[in-house]
Short mmCIF file of C-alpha atoms in Angstrom, two decimals:
data_model
loop_
_atom_site.label_atom_id
_atom_site.label_comp_id
_atom_site.label_asym_id
_atom_site.label_seq_id
_atom_site.Cartn_x
_atom_site.Cartn_y
_atom_site.Cartn_z
CA UNK A 30 140.93 151.41 83.70
CA UNK A 31 139.96 155.02 84.39
CA UNK A 32 138.83 154.33 88.02
CA UNK A 33 142.16 152.58 88.84
CA UNK A 34 143.94 155.88 88.05
CA UNK A 35 141.84 157.68 90.67
CA UNK A 36 141.77 154.80 93.16
CA UNK A 37 144.94 152.76 92.60
CA UNK A 38 144.90 149.36 94.69
CA UNK A 39 148.37 149.86 96.04
CA UNK A 40 147.36 153.10 97.78
CA UNK A 41 148.41 153.68 101.41
CA UNK A 42 145.17 154.88 102.67
CA UNK A 43 142.38 152.52 101.33
CA UNK A 44 138.81 153.38 102.48
CA UNK A 45 135.48 152.81 100.89
CA UNK A 46 134.05 154.31 97.75
CA UNK A 47 130.34 154.70 97.21
CA UNK A 48 128.50 154.36 93.99
CA UNK A 49 124.96 155.88 93.61
CA UNK A 50 122.33 156.75 91.07
CA UNK A 51 119.88 159.62 90.79
CA UNK A 52 116.43 158.04 90.06
CA UNK A 53 113.24 160.16 89.95
CA UNK A 54 114.95 163.06 91.76
CA UNK A 55 116.19 160.79 94.72
CA UNK A 56 119.85 159.76 95.16
CA UNK A 57 120.05 156.01 95.82
CA UNK A 58 123.14 154.20 97.03
CA UNK A 59 124.38 151.36 94.74
CA UNK A 60 126.83 150.17 97.42
CA UNK A 61 130.44 150.51 98.52
CA UNK A 62 133.53 148.92 97.31
CA UNK A 63 137.33 148.94 98.10
CA UNK A 64 140.00 149.85 95.58
CA UNK A 65 140.80 146.34 94.48
CA UNK A 66 137.24 145.75 93.32
CA UNK A 67 136.34 149.20 92.05
CA UNK A 68 136.86 148.27 88.36
CA UNK A 69 134.71 145.22 88.72
CA UNK A 70 132.03 147.16 90.43
CA UNK A 71 131.89 149.79 87.83
CA UNK A 72 131.73 147.31 85.00
CA UNK A 73 129.02 145.19 86.62
CA UNK A 74 126.57 148.07 87.29
CA UNK A 75 123.46 147.73 85.19
CA UNK A 76 123.57 151.11 83.69
CA UNK A 77 120.21 152.55 82.50
CA UNK A 78 119.87 155.48 80.16
CA UNK A 79 116.94 156.73 82.09
CA UNK A 80 119.12 157.36 85.31
CA UNK A 81 122.36 159.36 86.16
CA UNK A 82 125.21 157.55 87.89
CA UNK A 83 127.76 158.88 90.44
CA UNK A 84 130.86 157.89 92.37
CA UNK A 85 132.75 159.43 95.26
CA UNK A 86 135.85 161.51 94.73
CA UNK A 87 137.41 160.32 98.01
CA UNK A 88 136.91 157.64 100.60
CA UNK A 89 135.01 157.04 103.79
CA UNK A 90 136.06 154.85 106.84
CA UNK A 91 132.87 152.74 107.09
CA UNK A 92 130.57 151.71 104.30
CA UNK A 93 127.58 153.06 106.01
CA UNK A 94 127.38 156.82 105.60
CA UNK A 95 128.78 159.32 103.18
CA UNK A 96 129.32 162.04 105.79
CA UNK A 97 132.08 164.51 106.53
CA UNK A 98 132.91 162.90 109.93
CA UNK A 99 133.31 159.57 108.10
CA UNK A 100 135.81 160.93 105.69
CA UNK A 101 138.87 158.67 105.60
CA UNK A 102 141.26 159.62 102.68
CA UNK A 103 141.65 162.28 100.15
CA UNK A 104 142.27 160.95 96.71
CA UNK A 105 141.13 163.29 94.10
CA UNK A 106 140.53 166.97 93.55
CA UNK A 107 137.62 167.80 91.19
CA UNK A 108 136.95 171.31 89.98
CA UNK A 109 133.38 171.50 88.74
CA UNK A 110 132.82 174.19 86.09
CA UNK A 111 129.23 174.60 85.07
CA UNK A 112 127.66 176.26 82.11
CA UNK A 113 125.03 178.25 84.01
CA UNK A 114 123.17 179.77 80.99
CA UNK A 115 119.54 178.83 80.79
CA UNK A 116 118.30 176.67 77.96
CA UNK A 117 116.27 179.72 76.52
CA UNK A 118 119.47 181.64 76.18
CA UNK A 119 121.64 179.26 74.27
CA UNK A 120 120.84 175.87 72.71
CA UNK A 121 122.14 172.53 73.79
CA UNK A 122 124.42 172.53 70.84
CA UNK A 123 125.96 175.87 71.85
CA UNK A 124 126.53 174.54 75.22
CA UNK A 125 128.44 171.59 73.91
CA UNK A 126 130.57 173.81 71.48
CA UNK A 127 131.36 176.25 74.42
CA UNK A 128 132.29 173.30 76.64
CA UNK A 129 134.68 172.04 73.86
CA UNK A 130 136.15 175.48 73.62
CA UNK A 131 136.82 176.00 77.31
CA UNK A 132 138.52 172.61 77.41
CA UNK A 133 140.74 173.43 74.50
CA UNK A 134 141.66 176.81 75.75
CA UNK A 135 142.39 175.55 79.36
CA UNK A 136 144.79 173.08 77.83
CA UNK A 137 146.50 175.59 75.45
CA UNK A 138 146.72 178.49 77.94
CA UNK A 139 147.19 176.98 81.39
CA UNK A 140 148.67 173.41 81.56
CA UNK A 141 150.61 173.24 78.27
CA UNK A 142 152.28 176.45 79.17
CA UNK A 143 152.82 175.36 82.73
CA UNK A 144 150.66 177.93 84.36
CA UNK A 145 148.57 175.10 86.07
CA UNK A 146 149.43 171.51 86.71
CA UNK A 147 147.80 169.31 84.02
CA UNK A 148 144.85 167.32 85.37
CA UNK A 149 144.73 163.67 84.98
CA UNK A 150 141.21 163.64 83.51
CA UNK A 151 139.01 166.29 81.73
CA UNK A 152 135.38 165.15 81.98
CA UNK A 153 132.90 166.76 79.64
CA UNK A 154 129.50 166.27 81.56
CA UNK A 155 127.06 167.57 79.06
CA UNK A 156 126.52 170.89 81.01
CA UNK A 157 130.00 171.73 81.84
CA UNK A 158 133.47 170.37 82.57
CA UNK A 159 135.15 168.73 85.41
CA UNK A 160 138.97 168.96 85.87
CA UNK A 161 140.28 166.06 88.02
CA UNK A 162 143.70 165.79 89.72
CA UNK A 163 144.59 162.53 91.28
CA UNK A 164 146.58 163.21 94.43
CA UNK A 165 148.74 160.75 96.47
CA UNK A 166 146.33 159.15 99.03
CA UNK A 167 146.36 161.52 101.96
CA UNK A 168 144.76 161.52 105.47
CA UNK A 169 141.53 163.37 105.92
CA UNK A 170 143.40 165.35 108.52
CA UNK A 171 144.85 167.39 105.64
CA UNK A 172 141.44 168.61 104.47
CA UNK A 173 142.52 172.22 105.09
CA UNK A 174 145.33 171.76 102.46
CA UNK A 175 142.75 170.09 100.17
CA UNK A 176 140.49 173.15 100.36
CA UNK A 177 143.49 175.46 99.87
CA UNK A 178 144.37 173.83 96.64
CA UNK A 179 140.75 174.12 95.42
CA UNK A 180 140.58 177.79 96.36
CA UNK A 181 143.85 178.45 94.63
CA UNK A 182 142.89 176.69 91.37
CA UNK A 183 139.68 178.63 91.48
CA UNK A 184 141.55 181.90 91.60
CA UNK A 185 143.80 180.99 88.64
CA UNK A 186 140.90 179.83 86.53
CA UNK A 187 138.72 182.79 87.34
CA UNK A 188 141.49 185.19 86.51
CA UNK A 189 142.13 183.34 83.33
CA UNK A 190 138.34 183.53 82.42
CA UNK A 191 138.61 187.25 82.34
CA UNK A 192 140.52 187.01 79.10
CA UNK A 193 137.49 185.41 77.43
CA UNK A 194 134.37 187.39 78.07
CA UNK A 195 132.17 184.97 76.27
CA UNK A 196 133.38 181.98 78.32
CA UNK A 197 133.28 184.03 81.58
CA UNK A 198 129.68 185.03 80.79
CA UNK A 199 128.56 181.30 80.45
CA UNK A 200 130.85 179.39 82.86
CA UNK A 201 131.32 179.56 86.62
CA UNK A 202 133.16 177.24 89.15
CA UNK A 203 130.80 175.50 91.52
CA UNK A 204 133.16 175.99 94.55
CA UNK A 205 130.71 174.43 97.07
CA UNK A 206 130.47 171.25 95.05
CA UNK A 207 134.19 171.21 94.22
CA UNK A 208 135.13 171.43 98.07
CA UNK A 209 132.61 168.75 99.21
CA UNK A 210 135.24 165.98 100.11
CA UNK A 211 132.45 163.45 100.60
CA UNK A 212 130.56 164.56 97.44
CA UNK A 213 129.65 162.48 94.41
CA UNK A 214 130.60 163.19 90.86
CA UNK A 215 129.16 161.89 87.67
CA UNK A 216 130.48 158.52 86.43
CA UNK A 217 132.56 158.61 83.27
CA UNK A 218 130.96 157.85 79.93
CA UNK A 219 127.41 157.70 81.23
CA UNK A 220 124.26 159.33 80.03
CA UNK A 221 123.43 162.84 81.47
CA UNK A 222 119.54 162.69 81.46
CA UNK A 223 119.23 166.42 81.94
CA UNK A 224 121.57 167.42 79.15
CA UNK A 225 120.40 164.40 77.14
CA UNK A 226 123.93 163.43 76.18
CA UNK A 227 126.74 160.98 76.88
CA UNK A 228 129.52 162.30 79.17
CA UNK A 229 133.04 162.11 77.72
CA UNK A 230 136.17 161.49 79.86
CA UNK A 231 139.50 162.50 78.28
CA UNK A 232 142.38 160.89 80.10
CA UNK A 233 145.56 162.97 79.99
CA UNK A 234 147.90 161.07 82.20
CA UNK A 235 147.96 158.56 85.09
CA UNK A 236 150.48 160.13 87.51
CA UNK A 237 149.71 161.24 91.08
CA UNK A 238 150.67 164.65 92.64
CA UNK A 239 151.61 165.20 96.14
CA UNK A 240 149.06 167.49 97.87
CA UNK A 241 151.55 169.53 99.85
CA UNK A 242 153.76 170.11 96.77
CA UNK A 243 150.78 170.97 94.76
CA UNK A 244 149.63 173.74 97.14
CA UNK A 245 153.14 175.26 97.26
CA UNK A 246 153.33 175.23 93.49
CA UNK A 247 149.94 176.98 93.27
CA UNK A 248 150.87 179.59 95.91
CA UNK A 249 153.83 180.49 93.56
CA UNK A 250 151.53 181.38 90.66
CA UNK A 251 150.95 185.19 89.86
CA UNK A 252 147.18 185.19 90.34
CA UNK A 253 147.34 183.44 93.71
CA UNK A 254 150.19 185.58 94.91
CA UNK A 255 148.21 188.73 94.09
CA UNK A 256 145.10 187.24 95.71
CA UNK A 257 146.94 186.36 98.93
CA UNK A 258 148.55 189.80 99.12
CA UNK A 259 145.07 191.45 98.61
CA UNK A 260 143.73 189.20 101.37
CA UNK A 261 146.50 190.22 103.68
CA UNK A 262 145.88 193.87 103.08
CA UNK A 263 142.21 193.41 103.88
CA UNK A 264 143.01 191.50 107.04
CA UNK A 265 145.44 194.20 108.11
CA UNK A 266 142.77 196.85 107.56
CA UNK A 267 140.19 195.06 109.74
CA UNK A 268 142.79 194.45 112.53
CA UNK A 269 143.37 198.18 112.63
CA UNK A 270 139.70 198.95 113.16
CA UNK A 271 138.50 199.51 116.67
CA UNK A 272 136.24 196.49 117.31
CA UNK A 273 134.20 198.27 119.73
CA UNK A 274 133.06 200.90 117.09
CA UNK A 275 130.27 200.17 114.69
CA UNK A 276 131.23 199.67 111.05
CA UNK A 277 128.75 202.32 109.92
CA UNK A 278 128.21 205.77 111.35
CA UNK A 279 124.76 207.37 110.94
#
C-alpha cells in the first residue's frame, strides 16, 4: 500500500497522522490514526467526488491538534511544484501536458542521471506535481535539517528549470507549503475539484533515506555549492558594514 511506504508500521518514531477533507471551503478533520491502521483508515474513508481529501506528511504527538508545537516525527519531504498560470492563459489540457512534461524531464535530467536522489513517489495533482521523499523516521528536533533539505532541493530544481524557459514560466515551487512540517497534502488517486481531474501517484521505489545523509549529499551538488558560496559572500559583505551607519545615504 502506498501509505505504508510513507508511514511503515515498524518505524521507530510512531506518532499520529491526520486525515482531512476540504468541504465548501472549510477544512474538516476526518480523524487521526497510527501507522498500523493507516491503510485501513485510508481504505474505509467514504470518498466523495465533490470534496478534496488530504493527509499529513509527518506526525503529531497527540491526536488533538495539528500545530507546530505538537509535531512529533519527520517522515516525508514533499516538494510542491504548482502550475501558477491562470486558466485564461492556458487550458486545463495544456496544464496536464506541461505537468507530464516536467515529470518526464525531471526523471531524465535529475534523478536518472544522479543529480538528485530519486523520490519515492511523483504525485500528479491536477494543477502541478509533488515530489515525495520518504525519510527514516526522525525526531522533530531535526526540523532545521528538514528545512535545509527542502531549501537545497528547491535550489537544484530552480536552477534546472532555467534550462526550460516554458516550464520555468509556468511552474514554481511553493516553498512555504513544502516547509510546513504539519501541513496536509492531497491524498493519492482522489478527485481534485478545482482541476476537475483525478490525481495520479507514480510509485518509483519504497526505500527510505537518512535525513542527515540526504542533506550532505545535497550540499555536494553544484547548484547548492554555488548557492552556499554566494550566500557566504553576501554574509561577509554585511558583516563588514558599520552597523551604526544607515544603509542608504541621502
